[in-house]
């Protein structure tokens, strides 16, 4: 048998990762969500654990098992993810926010199943939504100087402009930008194409590779930045 040895370069560090989609309930049986599979965030959590870190994974509902050795905190809505992230923020040395957070939630959650009226003249239905909290921006404002904060940006165009803009607006140390909607990259795929930007001006254009390799490459860049 062949054993692959991981660098132990995250030993003594606590890494807080968020992954997966958020789910915003409309009524007891319905919700608004997105296609995030959780694969990228789970790959980062697993890779960090193998490199010696203590890992806390705050996860929206996905069909993956948490990586062995990782403490998983399951959440549903953006508000729940916000609370779980802030519950664990103080002890984290590195925070990596991979989750696809819903930008809006229903203004109110119906206590009972929403009924259709049955009236053929009323064939339209309007949902009123309100903006969710920006978890990453709130962490960026609150984090200590010794904590390293990494965000993700999913873009369909103007990758660099939007990603760097988000890094500044949310006070991040690094942003991993990925083009979504192209084959082999993004939400459901096992591979990803990511470009890393750091606050101090480093740019790393990673090739299309498995999410596990992308995870290790992101952690390489983080380790380099903090050491
Ligand atoms: N994010 C967050 N809370 C939100 C929305 C986004 O923490 N309510 C985080 C995501 O986890 C990701 C980063 O912000 O790490 C960027 O998410 P993205 O959807 O690309 O950017 P937004 O700021 O939401 O802007 P937009 O969707 O309009 O492009
Ligand atoms: Ca968004």
PDB file of C-alpha atoms and ligand atoms in Angstrom:
ATOM      1  CA  UNK A   1       0.000   0.000   0.000  1.00  0.00           C
ATOM      2  CA  UNK A   2       1.084   3.538  -0.667  1.00  0.00           C
ATOM      3  CA  UNK A   3       0.775   6.194   1.993  1.00  0.00           C
ATOM      4  CA  UNK A   4       0.522   9.857   1.130  1.00  0.00           C
ATOM      5  CA  UNK A   5       2.142  12.090   3.714  1.00  0.00           C
ATOM      6  CA  UNK A   6       0.605  15.483   4.371  1.00  0.00           C
ATOM      7  CA  UNK A   7       2.602  18.414   5.607  1.00  0.00           C
ATOM      8  CA  UNK A   8       1.786  19.099   9.250  1.00  0.00           C
ATOM      9  CA  UNK A   9       1.894  22.841   8.591  1.00  0.00           C
ATOM     10  CA  UNK A  10      -1.461  23.664  10.249  1.00  0.00           C
ATOM     11  CA  UNK A  11      -0.664  21.945  13.549  1.00  0.00           C
ATOM     12  CA  UNK A  12      -1.794  24.097  16.482  1.00  0.00           C
ATOM     13  CA  UNK A  13      -4.156  26.155  14.289  1.00  0.00           C
ATOM     14  CA  UNK A  14      -7.941  26.208  14.473  1.00  0.00           C
ATOM     15  CA  UNK A  15      -9.642  26.552  11.106  1.00  0.00           C
ATOM     16  CA  UNK A  16     -13.301  27.605  10.893  1.00  0.00           C
ATOM     17  CA  UNK A  17     -14.935  26.718   7.556  1.00  0.00           C
ATOM     18  CA  UNK A  18     -18.452  27.369   6.285  1.00  0.00           C
ATOM     19  CA  UNK A  19     -19.812  25.254   3.445  1.00  0.00           C
ATOM     20  CA  UNK A  20     -22.908  24.329   1.493  1.00  0.00           C
ATOM     21  CA  UNK A  21     -26.051  26.295   0.733  1.00  0.00           C
ATOM     22  CA  UNK A  22     -28.309  28.127   3.141  1.00  0.00           C
ATOM     23  CA  UNK A  23     -32.014  27.299   3.241  1.00  0.00           C
ATOM     24  CA  UNK A  24     -34.626  29.999   3.846  1.00  0.00           C
ATOM     25  CA  UNK A  25     -38.054  28.630   4.829  1.00  0.00           C
ATOM     26  CA  UNK A  26     -41.247  30.004   3.274  1.00  0.00           C
ATOM     27  CA  UNK A  27     -43.692  27.791   5.157  1.00  0.00           C
ATOM     28  CA  UNK A  28     -43.421  24.413   6.941  1.00  0.00           C
ATOM     29  CA  UNK A  29     -42.850  22.532   3.667  1.00  0.00           C
ATOM     30  CA  UNK A  30     -41.070  24.979   1.328  1.00  0.00           C
ATOM     31  CA  UNK A  31     -37.815  26.872   1.133  1.00  0.00           C
ATOM     32  CA  UNK A  32     -35.547  29.015  -1.053  1.00  0.00           C
ATOM     33  CA  UNK A  33     -32.040  27.680  -1.559  1.00  0.00           C
ATOM     34  CA  UNK A  34     -29.334  27.176  -4.206  1.00  0.00           C
ATOM     35  CA  UNK A  35     -27.370  24.430  -5.972  1.00  0.00           C
ATOM     36  CA  UNK A  36     -24.286  24.446  -3.721  1.00  0.00           C
ATOM     37  CA  UNK A  37     -23.081  20.860  -3.192  1.00  0.00           C
ATOM     38  CA  UNK A  38     -20.703  21.681  -0.321  1.00  0.00           C
ATOM     39  CA  UNK A  39     -17.862  19.856  -2.106  1.00  0.00           C
ATOM     40  CA  UNK A  40     -15.394  22.776  -2.124  1.00  0.00           C
ATOM     41  CA  UNK A  41     -15.903  23.647   1.547  1.00  0.00           C
ATOM     42  CA  UNK A  42     -15.788  20.000   2.663  1.00  0.00           C
ATOM     43  CA  UNK A  43     -12.564  19.527   0.657  1.00  0.00           C
ATOM     44  CA  UNK A  44     -10.993  22.496   2.476  1.00  0.00           C
ATOM     45  CA  UNK A  45     -12.148  21.211   5.873  1.00  0.00           C
ATOM     46  CA  UNK A  46     -10.764  17.724   5.139  1.00  0.00           C
ATOM     47  CA  UNK A  47      -7.470  19.053   3.777  1.00  0.00           C
ATOM     48  CA  UNK A  48      -6.955  21.345   6.789  1.00  0.00           C
ATOM     49  CA  UNK A  49      -7.610  18.444   9.177  1.00  0.00           C
ATOM     50  CA  UNK A  50      -5.066  16.256   7.353  1.00  0.00           C
ATOM     51  CA  UNK A  51      -2.516  19.058   7.668  1.00  0.00           C
ATOM     52  CA  UNK A  52      -2.886  19.052  11.452  1.00  0.00           C
ATOM     53  CA  UNK A  53      -5.491  21.743  12.126  1.00  0.00           C
ATOM     54  CA  UNK A  54      -8.414  21.556  14.504  1.00  0.00           C
ATOM     55  CA  UNK A  55     -11.328  22.097  12.126  1.00  0.00           C
ATOM     56  CA  UNK A  56     -14.854  23.370  12.791  1.00  0.00           C
ATOM     57  CA  UNK A  57     -17.172  23.026   9.787  1.00  0.00           C
ATOM     58  CA  UNK A  58     -20.396  25.065   9.803  1.00  0.00           C
ATOM     59  CA  UNK A  59     -22.492  23.477   7.093  1.00  0.00           C
ATOM     60  CA  UNK A  60     -25.786  24.040   5.352  1.00  0.00           C
ATOM     61  CA  UNK A  61     -27.678  20.896   4.299  1.00  0.00           C
ATOM     62  CA  UNK A  62     -25.637  18.781   1.858  1.00  0.00           C
ATOM     63  CA  UNK A  63     -25.509  15.088   1.012  1.00  0.00           C
ATOM     64  CA  UNK A  64     -21.845  14.661   2.024  1.00  0.00           C
ATOM     65  CA  UNK A  65     -20.502  13.086   5.207  1.00  0.00           C
ATOM     66  CA  UNK A  66     -18.280  15.453   7.218  1.00  0.00           C
ATOM     67  CA  UNK A  67     -14.572  14.600   6.777  1.00  0.00           C
ATOM     68  CA  UNK A  68     -13.188  12.308   9.507  1.00  0.00           C
ATOM     69  CA  UNK A  69     -11.882  14.255  12.504  1.00  0.00           C
ATOM     70  CA  UNK A  70     -13.803  17.444  11.687  1.00  0.00           C
ATOM     71  CA  UNK A  71     -16.354  18.919  14.118  1.00  0.00           C
ATOM     72  CA  UNK A  72     -19.501  19.659  12.113  1.00  0.00           C
ATOM     73  CA  UNK A  73     -22.120  22.244  13.112  1.00  0.00           C
ATOM     74  CA  UNK A  74     -25.235  21.806  10.962  1.00  0.00           C
ATOM     75  CA  UNK A  75     -27.261  24.935  10.115  1.00  0.00           C
ATOM     76  CA  UNK A  76     -30.153  25.876   7.842  1.00  0.00           C
ATOM     77  CA  UNK A  77     -30.756  29.575   7.311  1.00  0.00           C
ATOM     78  CA  UNK A  78     -28.318  32.459   6.913  1.00  0.00           C
ATOM     79  CA  UNK A  79     -29.266  33.683  10.398  1.00  0.00           C
ATOM     80  CA  UNK A  80     -28.378  30.268  11.854  1.00  0.00           C
ATOM     81  CA  UNK A  81     -25.082  30.228   9.934  1.00  0.00           C
ATOM     82  CA  UNK A  82     -24.323  33.742  11.218  1.00  0.00           C
ATOM     83  CA  UNK A  83     -24.872  32.649  14.836  1.00  0.00           C
ATOM     84  CA  UNK A  84     -22.829  29.436  14.432  1.00  0.00           C
ATOM     85  CA  UNK A  85     -19.915  31.299  12.835  1.00  0.00           C
ATOM     86  CA  UNK A  86     -19.872  33.935  15.588  1.00  0.00           C
ATOM     87  CA  UNK A  87     -20.159  31.217  18.278  1.00  0.00           C
ATOM     88  CA  UNK A  88     -16.833  29.782  17.069  1.00  0.00           C
ATOM     89  CA  UNK A  89     -15.103  32.910  15.769  1.00  0.00           C
ATOM     90  CA  UNK A  90     -12.985  33.739  18.834  1.00  0.00           C
ATOM     91  CA  UNK A  91     -11.107  30.429  18.806  1.00  0.00           C
ATOM     92  CA  UNK A  92     -10.369  30.481  15.056  1.00  0.00           C
ATOM     93  CA  UNK A  93      -6.949  31.379  13.639  1.00  0.00           C
ATOM     94  CA  UNK A  94      -8.085  30.986  10.034  1.00  0.00           C
ATOM     95  CA  UNK A  95     -11.645  31.523   8.760  1.00  0.00           C
ATOM     96  CA  UNK A  96     -12.576  30.291   5.281  1.00  0.00           C
ATOM     97  CA  UNK A  97     -16.073  31.201   4.124  1.00  0.00           C
ATOM     98  CA  UNK A  98     -16.993  28.925   1.234  1.00  0.00           C
ATOM     99  CA  UNK A  99     -20.758  28.696   1.828  1.00  0.00           C
ATOM    100  CA  UNK A 100     -23.210  29.868  -0.810  1.00  0.00           C
ATOM    101  CA  UNK A 101     -25.302  32.101   1.424  1.00  0.00           C
ATOM    102  CA  UNK A 102     -28.737  33.118   0.174  1.00  0.00           C
ATOM    103  CA  UNK A 103     -28.715  36.874  -0.383  1.00  0.00           C
ATOM    104  CA  UNK A 104     -32.434  37.220   0.437  1.00  0.00           C
ATOM    105  CA  UNK A 105     -34.986  35.528   2.670  1.00  0.00           C
ATOM    106  CA  UNK A 106     -38.797  35.721   2.796  1.00  0.00           C
ATOM    107  CA  UNK A 107     -39.979  38.722   4.838  1.00  0.00           C
ATOM    108  CA  UNK A 108     -42.057  36.348   6.934  1.00  0.00           C
ATOM    109  CA  UNK A 109     -42.390  32.589   7.347  1.00  0.00           C
ATOM    110  CA  UNK A 110     -45.943  31.298   7.108  1.00  0.00           C
ATOM    111  CA  UNK A 111     -46.908  29.188  10.124  1.00  0.00           C
ATOM    112  CA  UNK A 112     -49.040  27.014   7.846  1.00  0.00           C
ATOM    113  CA  UNK A 113     -48.696  25.713   4.322  1.00  0.00           C
ATOM    114  CA  UNK A 114     -49.404  28.484   1.842  1.00  0.00           C
ATOM    115  CA  UNK A 115     -52.584  27.621  -0.092  1.00  0.00           C
ATOM    116  CA  UNK A 116     -53.297  28.423  -3.704  1.00  0.00           C
ATOM    117  CA  UNK A 117     -56.600  30.241  -3.906  1.00  0.00           C
ATOM    118  CA  UNK A 118     -58.013  28.040  -6.637  1.00  0.00           C
ATOM    119  CA  UNK A 119     -59.139  31.186  -8.380  1.00  0.00           C
ATOM    120  CA  UNK A 120     -58.041  30.982 -12.033  1.00  0.00           C
ATOM    121  CA  UNK A 121     -57.940  34.799 -12.238  1.00  0.00           C
ATOM    122  CA  UNK A 122     -55.305  34.884  -9.534  1.00  0.00           C
ATOM    123  CA  UNK A 123     -52.581  32.976 -11.344  1.00  0.00           C
ATOM    124  CA  UNK A 124     -49.740  35.219 -10.108  1.00  0.00           C
ATOM    125  CA  UNK A 125     -48.059  35.034  -6.742  1.00  0.00           C
ATOM    126  CA  UNK A 126     -45.483  37.517  -5.452  1.00  0.00           C
ATOM    127  CA  UNK A 127     -42.962  36.713  -2.743  1.00  0.00           C
ATOM    128  CA  UNK A 128     -41.584  39.552  -0.699  1.00  0.00           C
ATOM    129  CA  UNK A 129     -37.929  39.064   0.174  1.00  0.00           C
ATOM    130  CA  UNK A 130     -35.586  40.941   2.471  1.00  0.00           C
ATOM    131  CA  UNK A 131     -31.799  40.993   2.345  1.00  0.00           C
ATOM    132  CA  UNK A 132     -29.930  38.548   4.579  1.00  0.00           C
ATOM    133  CA  UNK A 133     -27.082  39.556   6.870  1.00  0.00           C
ATOM    134  CA  UNK A 134     -23.698  39.510   5.140  1.00  0.00           C
ATOM    135  CA  UNK A 135     -21.904  37.044   7.415  1.00  0.00           C
ATOM    136  CA  UNK A 136     -18.497  37.476   5.811  1.00  0.00           C
ATOM    137  CA  UNK A 137     -18.625  41.262   5.952  1.00  0.00           C
ATOM    138  CA  UNK A 138     -19.639  41.120   9.616  1.00  0.00           C
ATOM    139  CA  UNK A 139     -16.688  38.798  10.369  1.00  0.00           C
ATOM    140  CA  UNK A 140     -14.346  41.093   8.406  1.00  0.00           C
ATOM    141  CA  UNK A 141     -15.419  44.033  10.557  1.00  0.00           C
ATOM    142  CA  UNK A 142     -15.139  42.157  13.842  1.00  0.00           C
ATOM    143  CA  UNK A 143     -12.092  39.904  13.405  1.00  0.00           C
ATOM    144  CA  UNK A 144      -8.820  40.383  15.269  1.00  0.00           C
ATOM    145  CA  UNK A 145      -5.625  41.348  13.429  1.00  0.00           C
ATOM    146  CA  UNK A 146      -4.109  37.922  14.111  1.00  0.00           C
ATOM    147  CA  UNK A 147      -7.022  36.103  12.419  1.00  0.00           C
ATOM    148  CA  UNK A 148      -6.693  35.338   8.693  1.00  0.00           C
ATOM    149  CA  UNK A 149      -9.949  35.672   6.731  1.00  0.00           C
ATOM    150  CA  UNK A 150     -10.587  34.067   3.347  1.00  0.00           C
ATOM    151  CA  UNK A 151     -13.737  34.594   1.283  1.00  0.00           C
ATOM    152  CA  UNK A 152     -15.005  33.113  -1.945  1.00  0.00           C
ATOM    153  CA  UNK A 153     -16.552  34.913  -4.876  1.00  0.00           C
ATOM    154  CA  UNK A 154     -18.725  33.252  -7.477  1.00  0.00           C
ATOM    155  CA  UNK A 155     -18.884  35.315 -10.641  1.00  0.00           C
ATOM    156  CA  UNK A 156     -20.182  34.833 -14.164  1.00  0.00           C
ATOM    157  CA  UNK A 157     -18.166  37.766 -15.589  1.00  0.00           C
ATOM    158  CA  UNK A 158     -15.530  40.402 -14.712  1.00  0.00           C
ATOM    159  CA  UNK A 159     -14.009  37.989 -12.215  1.00  0.00           C
ATOM    160  CA  UNK A 160     -11.083  40.093 -11.042  1.00  0.00           C
ATOM    161  CA  UNK A 161     -12.954  43.392 -10.632  1.00  0.00           C
ATOM    162  CA  UNK A 162     -15.815  41.896  -8.656  1.00  0.00           C
ATOM    163  CA  UNK A 163     -13.611  39.578  -6.568  1.00  0.00           C
ATOM    164  CA  UNK A 164     -11.119  42.266  -5.562  1.00  0.00           C
ATOM    165  CA  UNK A 165     -14.039  44.614  -4.846  1.00  0.00           C
ATOM    166  CA  UNK A 166     -15.535  42.024  -2.470  1.00  0.00           C
ATOM    167  CA  UNK A 167     -12.152  41.504  -0.756  1.00  0.00           C
ATOM    168  CA  UNK A 168     -11.961  45.238  -0.009  1.00  0.00           C
ATOM    169  CA  UNK A 169     -15.610  45.740   0.918  1.00  0.00           C
ATOM    170  CA  UNK A 170     -15.598  42.778   3.319  1.00  0.00           C
ATOM    171  CA  UNK A 171     -12.112  43.411   4.794  1.00  0.00           C
ATOM    172  CA  UNK A 172     -10.713  40.034   3.707  1.00  0.00           C
ATOM    173  CA  UNK A 173      -7.092  38.917   3.661  1.00  0.00           C
ATOM    174  CA  UNK A 174      -7.648  36.701   0.627  1.00  0.00           C
ATOM    175  CA  UNK A 175     -10.399  35.925  -1.858  1.00  0.00           C
ATOM    176  CA  UNK A 176     -10.759  32.794  -3.965  1.00  0.00           C
ATOM    177  CA  UNK A 177     -12.601  33.751  -7.118  1.00  0.00           C
ATOM    178  CA  UNK A 178     -14.243  31.231  -9.348  1.00  0.00           C
ATOM    179  CA  UNK A 179     -16.107  31.571 -12.593  1.00  0.00           C
ATOM    180  CA  UNK A 180     -19.421  29.755 -12.299  1.00  0.00           C
ATOM    181  CA  UNK A 181     -21.487  28.494 -15.166  1.00  0.00           C
ATOM    182  CA  UNK A 182     -18.510  27.080 -17.101  1.00  0.00           C
ATOM    183  CA  UNK A 183     -18.103  23.328 -17.405  1.00  0.00           C
ATOM    184  CA  UNK A 184     -15.782  21.758 -14.845  1.00  0.00           C
ATOM    185  CA  UNK A 185     -16.059  24.689 -12.480  1.00  0.00           C
ATOM    186  CA  UNK A 186     -18.446  25.777  -9.783  1.00  0.00           C
ATOM    187  CA  UNK A 187     -21.275  24.423  -7.690  1.00  0.00           C
ATOM    188  CA  UNK A 188     -21.840  20.757  -8.547  1.00  0.00           C
ATOM    189  CA  UNK A 189     -18.567  19.762 -10.223  1.00  0.00           C
ATOM    190  CA  UNK A 190     -15.734  17.722  -8.667  1.00  0.00           C
ATOM    191  CA  UNK A 191     -13.227  20.124 -10.196  1.00  0.00           C
ATOM    192  CA  UNK A 192     -12.823  23.861  -9.868  1.00  0.00           C
ATOM    193  CA  UNK A 193     -10.936  26.734 -11.516  1.00  0.00           C
ATOM    194  CA  UNK A 194      -9.945  29.322  -8.928  1.00  0.00           C
ATOM    195  CA  UNK A 195      -7.906  32.518  -8.945  1.00  0.00           C
ATOM    196  CA  UNK A 196      -6.557  33.739  -5.603  1.00  0.00           C
ATOM    197  CA  UNK A 197      -6.086  37.398  -4.729  1.00  0.00           C
ATOM    198  CA  UNK A 198      -4.507  38.565  -1.476  1.00  0.00           C
ATOM    199  CA  UNK A 199      -4.945  41.936   0.171  1.00  0.00           C
ATOM    200  CA  UNK A 200      -1.205  42.575  -0.234  1.00  0.00           C
ATOM    201  CA  UNK A 201      -1.376  42.086  -3.981  1.00  0.00           C
ATOM    202  CA  UNK A 202      -0.450  38.451  -4.681  1.00  0.00           C
ATOM    203  CA  UNK A 203      -2.348  36.790  -7.536  1.00  0.00           C
ATOM    204  CA  UNK A 204      -2.315  33.003  -8.039  1.00  0.00           C
ATOM    205  CA  UNK A 205      -4.116  31.624 -11.078  1.00  0.00           C
ATOM    206  CA  UNK A 206      -4.671  27.943 -10.300  1.00  0.00           C
ATOM    207  CA  UNK A 207      -5.316  25.475 -13.115  1.00  0.00           C
ATOM    208  CA  UNK A 208      -8.559  23.493 -13.396  1.00  0.00           C
ATOM    209  CA  UNK A 209      -8.090  20.659 -10.896  1.00  0.00           C
ATOM    210  CA  UNK A 210      -9.948  18.520  -8.373  1.00  0.00           C
ATOM    211  CA  UNK A 211     -11.528  20.358  -5.451  1.00  0.00           C
ATOM    212  CA  UNK A 212      -9.176  18.433  -3.139  1.00  0.00           C
ATOM    213  CA  UNK A 213      -6.143  19.843  -4.974  1.00  0.00           C
ATOM    214  CA  UNK A 214      -7.699  23.324  -5.044  1.00  0.00           C
ATOM    215  CA  UNK A 215      -8.247  23.004  -1.276  1.00  0.00           C
ATOM    216  CA  UNK A 216      -4.571  22.193  -0.659  1.00  0.00           C
ATOM    217  CA  UNK A 217      -3.444  25.014  -2.973  1.00  0.00           C
ATOM    218  CA  UNK A 218      -5.594  27.532  -1.059  1.00  0.00           C
ATOM    219  CA  UNK A 219      -4.166  26.260   2.252  1.00  0.00           C
ATOM    220  CA  UNK A 220      -0.621  26.506   0.801  1.00  0.00           C
ATOM    221  CA  UNK A 221      -1.307  30.170   0.038  1.00  0.00           C
ATOM    222  CA  UNK A 222      -2.765  30.781   3.508  1.00  0.00           C
ATOM    223  CA  UNK A 223       0.192  29.098   5.256  1.00  0.00           C
ATOM    224  CA  UNK A 224       2.600  31.154   3.166  1.00  0.00           C
ATOM    225  CA  UNK A 225       0.737  34.360   4.055  1.00  0.00           C
ATOM    226  CA  UNK A 226       0.654  33.770   7.806  1.00  0.00           C
ATOM    227  CA  UNK A 227       4.192  32.456   8.277  1.00  0.00           C
TER     228      UNK A 227
HETATM  229  N1  LIG B   1     -21.454  35.809   1.964  1.00  0.00           N
HETATM  230  C1  LIG B   1     -21.847  35.851   3.298  1.00  0.00           C
HETATM  231  N2  LIG B   1     -23.110  36.277   3.627  1.00  0.00           N
HETATM  232  C2  LIG B   1     -23.980  36.667   2.672  1.00  0.00           C
HETATM  233  C3  LIG B   1     -23.594  36.618   1.300  1.00  0.00           C
HETATM  234  C4  LIG B   1     -22.310  36.176   0.979  1.00  0.00           C
HETATM  235  O1  LIG B   1     -21.063  35.502   4.176  1.00  0.00           O
HETATM  236  N3  LIG B   1     -25.202  37.071   3.025  1.00  0.00           N
HETATM  237  C5  LIG B   1     -20.077  35.379   1.639  1.00  0.00           C
HETATM  238  C6  LIG B   1     -19.967  34.074   0.882  1.00  0.00           C
HETATM  239  O2  LIG B   1     -19.873  32.980   1.780  1.00  0.00           O
HETATM  240  C7  LIG B   1     -18.684  34.265   0.080  1.00  0.00           C
HETATM  241  C8  LIG B   1     -18.630  35.765  -0.150  1.00  0.00           C
HETATM  242  O3  LIG B   1     -19.503  36.370   0.811  1.00  0.00           O
HETATM  243  O4  LIG B   1     -17.544  33.888   0.836  1.00  0.00           O
HETATM  244  C9  LIG B   1     -19.023  36.219  -1.519  1.00  0.00           C
HETATM  245  O5  LIG B   1     -20.293  35.715  -1.853  1.00  0.00           O
HETATM  246  P1  LIG B   1     -20.942  36.169  -3.234  1.00  0.00           P
HETATM  247  O6  LIG B   1     -22.316  35.616  -3.337  1.00  0.00           O
HETATM  248  O7  LIG B   1     -19.951  35.892  -4.345  1.00  0.00           O
HETATM  249  O8  LIG B   1     -20.957  37.772  -3.070  1.00  0.00           O
HETATM  250  P2  LIG B   1     -22.049  38.770  -2.534  1.00  0.00           P
HETATM  251  O9  LIG B   1     -21.331  39.714  -1.620  1.00  0.00           O
HETATM  252  O10 LIG B   1     -23.238  38.083  -1.978  1.00  0.00           O
HETATM  253  O11 LIG B   1     -22.435  39.604  -3.843  1.00  0.00           O
HETATM  254  P3  LIG B   1     -23.288  39.146  -5.142  1.00  0.00           P
HETATM  255  O12 LIG B   1     -23.977  37.835  -4.839  1.00  0.00           O
HETATM  256  O13 LIG B   1     -24.229  40.280  -5.365  1.00  0.00           O
HETATM  257  O14 LIG B   1     -22.263  39.007  -6.258  1.00  0.00           O
HETATM  258 CA1  LIG B   2     -24.401  36.433  -3.078  1.00  0.00          CA
END
